[in-house]
PDB file of C-alpha atoms in Angstrom:
ATOM      1  CA  MET H 636     -18.627  69.000 -84.815  1.00  0.00           C
ATOM      2  CA  ARG H 637     -19.789  65.562 -85.826  1.00  0.00           C
ATOM      3  CA  ILE H 638     -20.234  62.647 -83.469  1.00  0.00           C
ATOM      4  CA  GLY H 639     -16.855  61.101 -84.332  1.00  0.00           C
ATOM      5  CA  GLU H 640     -14.998  64.300 -83.507  1.00  0.00           C
ATOM      6  CA  LEU H 641     -16.937  64.729 -80.257  1.00  0.00           C
ATOM      7  CA  ALA H 642     -16.140  61.136 -79.283  1.00  0.00           C
ATOM      8  CA  GLU H 643     -12.454  61.655 -80.037  1.00  0.00           C
ATOM      9  CA  ARG H 644     -12.225  64.935 -78.148  1.00  0.00           C
ATOM     10  CA  ALA H 645     -14.170  63.531 -75.173  1.00  0.00           C
ATOM     11  CA  ARG H 646     -12.092  60.322 -75.238  1.00  0.00           C
ATOM     12  CA  THR H 647     -15.108  58.069 -75.561  1.00  0.00           C
ATOM     13  CA  THR H 648     -16.938  56.185 -78.309  1.00  0.00           C
ATOM     14  CA  THR H 649     -19.709  57.162 -80.665  1.00  0.00           C
ATOM     15  CA  ARG H 650     -21.716  54.291 -79.208  1.00  0.00           C
ATOM     16  CA  THR H 651     -21.440  55.847 -75.746  1.00  0.00           C
ATOM     17  CA  LEU H 652     -22.563  59.211 -77.096  1.00  0.00           C
ATOM     18  CA  ARG H 653     -25.570  57.628 -78.752  1.00  0.00           C
ATOM     19  CA  TYR H 654     -26.393  55.931 -75.467  1.00  0.00           C
ATOM     20  CA  TYR H 655     -26.188  59.260 -73.616  1.00  0.00           C
ATOM     21  CA  GLU H 656     -28.511  60.661 -76.251  1.00  0.00           C
ATOM     22  CA  SER H 657     -30.976  57.800 -75.814  1.00  0.00           C
ATOM     23  CA  ARG H 658     -30.993  58.478 -72.054  1.00  0.00           C
ATOM     24  CA  GLY H 659     -31.689  62.178 -72.614  1.00  0.00           C
ATOM     25  CA  LEU H 660     -28.345  63.349 -71.261  1.00  0.00           C
ATOM     26  CA  LEU H 661     -27.050  64.569 -74.596  1.00  0.00           C
ATOM     27  CA  SER H 662     -29.082  66.094 -77.369  1.00  0.00           C
ATOM     28  CA  ALA H 663     -27.842  66.354 -80.902  1.00  0.00           C
ATOM     29  CA  ARG H 664     -28.889  68.896 -83.432  1.00  0.00           C
ATOM     30  CA  ARG H 665     -29.191  67.619 -86.959  1.00  0.00           C
ATOM     31  CA  ALA H 666     -27.338  69.267 -89.794  1.00  0.00           C
ATOM     32  CA  GLY H 667     -28.983  69.667 -93.187  1.00  0.00           C
ATOM     33  CA  ASN H 668     -27.436  66.386 -94.315  1.00  0.00           C
ATOM     34  CA  GLY H 669     -28.904  64.542 -91.293  1.00  0.00           C
ATOM     35  CA  TYR H 670     -25.622  64.192 -89.411  1.00  0.00           C
ATOM     36  CA  ARG H 671     -25.571  64.826 -85.701  1.00  0.00           C
ATOM     37  CA  ASP H 672     -24.047  68.195 -84.880  1.00  0.00           C
ATOM     38  CA  TYR H 673     -22.444  69.102 -81.539  1.00  0.00           C
ATOM     39  CA  ASP H 674     -20.680  72.130 -80.096  1.00  0.00           C
ATOM     40  CA  GLU H 675     -18.281  72.984 -77.264  1.00  0.00           C
ATOM     41  CA  ASP H 676     -21.116  72.964 -74.730  1.00  0.00           C
ATOM     42  CA  ASP H 677     -21.823  69.353 -75.648  1.00  0.00           C
ATOM     43  CA  LEU H 678     -18.147  68.507 -75.216  1.00  0.00           C
ATOM     44  CA  ARG H 679     -18.135  70.074 -71.738  1.00  0.00           C
ATOM     45  CA  LEU H 680     -21.297  68.133 -70.899  1.00  0.00           C
ATOM     46  CA  VAL H 681     -19.803  64.800 -71.975  1.00  0.00           C
ATOM     47  CA  GLN H 682     -16.584  65.559 -70.111  1.00  0.00           C
ATOM     48  CA  GLN H 683     -18.614  66.260 -66.965  1.00  0.00           C
ATOM     49  CA  ILE H 684     -20.458  62.945 -67.311  1.00  0.00           C
ATOM     50  CA  ARG H 685     -17.214  61.058 -67.890  1.00  0.00           C
ATOM     51  CA  THR H 686     -15.483  62.692 -64.918  1.00  0.00           C
ATOM     52  CA  LEU H 687     -18.363  61.877 -62.603  1.00  0.00           C
ATOM     53  CA  GLN H 688     -18.437  58.287 -63.826  1.00  0.00           C
ATOM     54  CA  ASP H 689     -14.688  58.040 -63.234  1.00  0.00           C
ATOM     55  CA  PHE H 690     -15.448  59.096 -59.633  1.00  0.00           C
ATOM     56  CA  GLY H 691     -17.922  56.211 -59.351  1.00  0.00           C
ATOM     57  CA  PHE H 692     -21.187  58.019 -60.035  1.00  0.00           C
ATOM     58  CA  GLU H 693     -23.879  56.018 -61.803  1.00  0.00           C
ATOM     59  CA  LEU H 694     -24.982  57.455 -65.142  1.00  0.00           C
ATOM     60  CA  GLU H 695     -28.351  58.557 -63.776  1.00  0.00           C
ATOM     61  CA  GLU H 696     -26.589  60.382 -60.930  1.00  0.00           C
ATOM     62  CA  THR H 697     -24.974  62.653 -63.530  1.00  0.00           C
ATOM     63  CA  ARG H 698     -28.341  64.010 -64.688  1.00  0.00           C
ATOM     64  CA  PRO H 699     -28.517  66.905 -62.167  1.00  0.00           C
ATOM     65  CA  PHE H 700     -25.044  68.013 -63.251  1.00  0.00           C
ATOM     66  CA  VAL H 701     -26.046  67.902 -66.918  1.00  0.00           C
ATOM     67  CA  GLU H 702     -29.165  69.922 -66.182  1.00  0.00           C
ATOM     68  CA  CYS H 703     -27.103  72.414 -64.177  1.00  0.00           C
ATOM     69  CA  LEU H 704     -24.710  72.853 -67.114  1.00  0.00           C
ATOM     70  CA  ARG H 705     -27.643  73.326 -69.460  1.00  0.00           C
ATOM     71  CA  ALA H 706     -29.032  75.975 -67.083  1.00  0.00           C
ATOM     72  CA  GLY H 707     -25.872  77.971 -67.653  1.00  0.00           C
ATOM     73  CA  HIS H 708     -23.782  77.134 -64.602  1.00  0.00           C
ATOM     74  CA  PRO H 709     -20.208  76.776 -65.893  1.00  0.00           C
ATOM     75  CA  ALA H 710     -19.113  73.965 -63.567  1.00  0.00           C
ATOM     76  CA  GLY H 711     -22.415  72.086 -63.560  1.00  0.00           C
ATOM     77  CA  ASP H 712     -22.302  71.417 -59.857  1.00  0.00           C
ATOM     78  CA  ALA H 713     -23.546  74.632 -58.234  1.00  0.00           C
ATOM     79  CA  CYS H 714     -27.244  73.761 -58.459  1.00  0.00           C
ATOM     80  CA  PRO H 715     -29.159  72.374 -55.442  1.00  0.00           C
ATOM     81  CA  ALA H 716     -29.780  68.994 -57.116  1.00  0.00           C
ATOM     82  CA  SER H 717     -26.063  68.593 -57.941  1.00  0.00           C
ATOM     83  CA  LEU H 718     -25.106  69.489 -54.384  1.00  0.00           C
ATOM     84  CA  ALA H 719     -27.572  66.900 -53.078  1.00  0.00           C
ATOM     85  CA  VAL H 720     -25.977  64.212 -55.251  1.00  0.00           C
ATOM     86  CA  TYR H 721     -22.525  65.191 -53.972  1.00  0.00           C
ATOM     87  CA  ARG H 722     -23.744  64.946 -50.374  1.00  0.00           C
ATOM     88  CA  ARG H 723     -25.367  61.560 -50.972  1.00  0.00           C
ATOM     89  CA  LYS H 724     -22.247  60.229 -52.703  1.00  0.00           C
ATOM     90  CA  LEU H 725     -20.016  61.425 -49.848  1.00  0.00           C
ATOM     91  CA  GLY H 726     -22.282  59.603 -47.396  1.00  0.00           C
ATOM     92  CA  GLU H 727     -21.965  56.417 -49.457  1.00  0.00           C
ATOM     93  CA  LEU H 728     -18.179  56.794 -49.630  1.00  0.00           C
ATOM     94  CA  ASP H 729     -17.928  57.393 -45.877  1.00  0.00           C
ATOM     95  CA  ALA H 730     -19.951  54.225 -45.246  1.00  0.00           C
ATOM     96  CA  LEU H 731     -17.687  52.221 -47.600  1.00  0.00           C
ATOM     97  CA  ILE H 732     -14.574  53.608 -45.936  1.00  0.00           C
ATOM     98  CA  GLY H 733     -15.985  52.538 -42.571  1.00  0.00           C
ATOM     99  CA  GLN H 734     -16.678  49.043 -43.879  1.00  0.00           C
ATOM    100  CA  LEU H 735     -13.189  48.796 -45.349  1.00  0.00           C
ATOM    101  CA  ARG H 736     -11.624  49.911 -42.061  1.00  0.00           C
ATOM    102  CA  THR H 737     -13.555  47.204 -40.244  1.00  0.00           C
ATOM    103  CA  VAL H 738     -12.445  44.536 -42.722  1.00  0.00           C
ATOM    104  CA  ARG H 739      -8.849  45.814 -42.560  1.00  0.00           C
ATOM    105  CA  ASP H 740      -8.887  45.598 -38.767  1.00  0.00           C
ATOM    106  CA  GLN H 741     -10.235  42.041 -38.944  1.00  0.00           C
ATOM    107  CA  VAL H 742      -7.600  40.983 -41.482  1.00  0.00           C
ATOM    108  CA  GLY H 743      -4.887  42.632 -39.382  1.00  0.00           C
ATOM    109  CA  ALA H 744      -6.075  40.758 -36.289  1.00  0.00           C
ATOM    110  CA  GLN H 745      -6.125  37.470 -38.211  1.00  0.00           C
ATOM    111  CA  LEU H 746      -2.602  38.111 -39.478  1.00  0.00           C
ATOM    112  CA  ALA H 747      -1.325  38.932 -35.980  1.00  0.00           C
ATOM    113  CA  ARG H 748      -2.948  35.760 -34.594  1.00  0.00           C
ATOM    114  CA  ALA H 749      -1.543  33.635 -37.411  1.00  0.00           C
ATOM    115  CA  GLU H 750       1.947  35.077 -36.979  1.00  0.00           C
ATOM    116  CA  LEU H 751       1.900  34.322 -33.230  1.00  0.00           C
ATOM    117  CA  GLU H 752       0.691  30.807 -33.919  1.00  0.00           C
ATOM    118  CA  ALA H 753       3.367  30.249 -36.567  1.00  0.00           C
ATOM    119  CA  ALA H 754       6.102  31.603 -34.267  1.00  0.00           C
ATOM    120  CA  ALA H 755       4.980  29.319 -31.425  1.00  0.00           C
ATOM    121  CA  GLU H 756       5.025  26.211 -33.617  1.00  0.00           C
ATOM    122  CA  LEU H 757       8.370  26.795 -35.333  1.00  0.00           C
ATOM    123  CA  PRO H 758      10.765  29.291 -33.774  1.00  0.00           C
ATOM    124  CA  GLY H 759      12.440  30.041 -37.093  1.00  0.00           C
ATOM    125  CA  GLY H 760       9.266  29.775 -39.093  1.00  0.00           C
ATOM    126  CA  PRO H 761       8.467  27.059 -41.573  1.00  0.00           C
ATOM    127  CA  GLU H 762      11.178  25.767 -43.849  1.00  0.00           C
ATOM    128  CA  PRO H 763      10.775  26.943 -47.422  1.00  0.00           C
ATOM    129  CA  ARG H 764       9.500  24.237 -49.749  1.00  0.00           C
ATOM    130  CA  CYS H 765      10.178  23.886 -53.395  1.00  0.00           C
ATOM    131  CA  GLU H 766       7.180  22.364 -55.093  1.00  0.00           C
ATOM    132  CA  LEU H 767       8.307  21.859 -58.660  1.00  0.00           C
ATOM    133  CA  GLY H 768       6.300  19.469 -60.721  1.00  0.00           C
ATOM    134  CA  GLY H 769       8.172  16.902 -62.638  1.00  0.00           C
TER     135      GLY H 769
END
């Protein structure tokens, strides 16, 4: 298939595919007329890259998965280097989740404090204000 068809089937752009090619993640064969030529393996490769990027992986982090696919592993993630990237990414996600929990707890505490303060100042809460310009 040509680059336009691959882009359409992979739900991306030809520009993105050319970028993947420039980074060595995708390699095109050239047809006799000079057009780039791709096959189903290339489609699977691009889909793998796109899925990983949707999960938050950086483009370079997809390289072990691409190499694993090229080595003949159907899912692209059964190779030691792919597994290492998964483990590293899970560690990063766990750290982010921890940070978000801390921030959530702080915001919750601030809200609770502010609600107590507001209740102490005005038993029924503040009167609604209408601030229309005019």
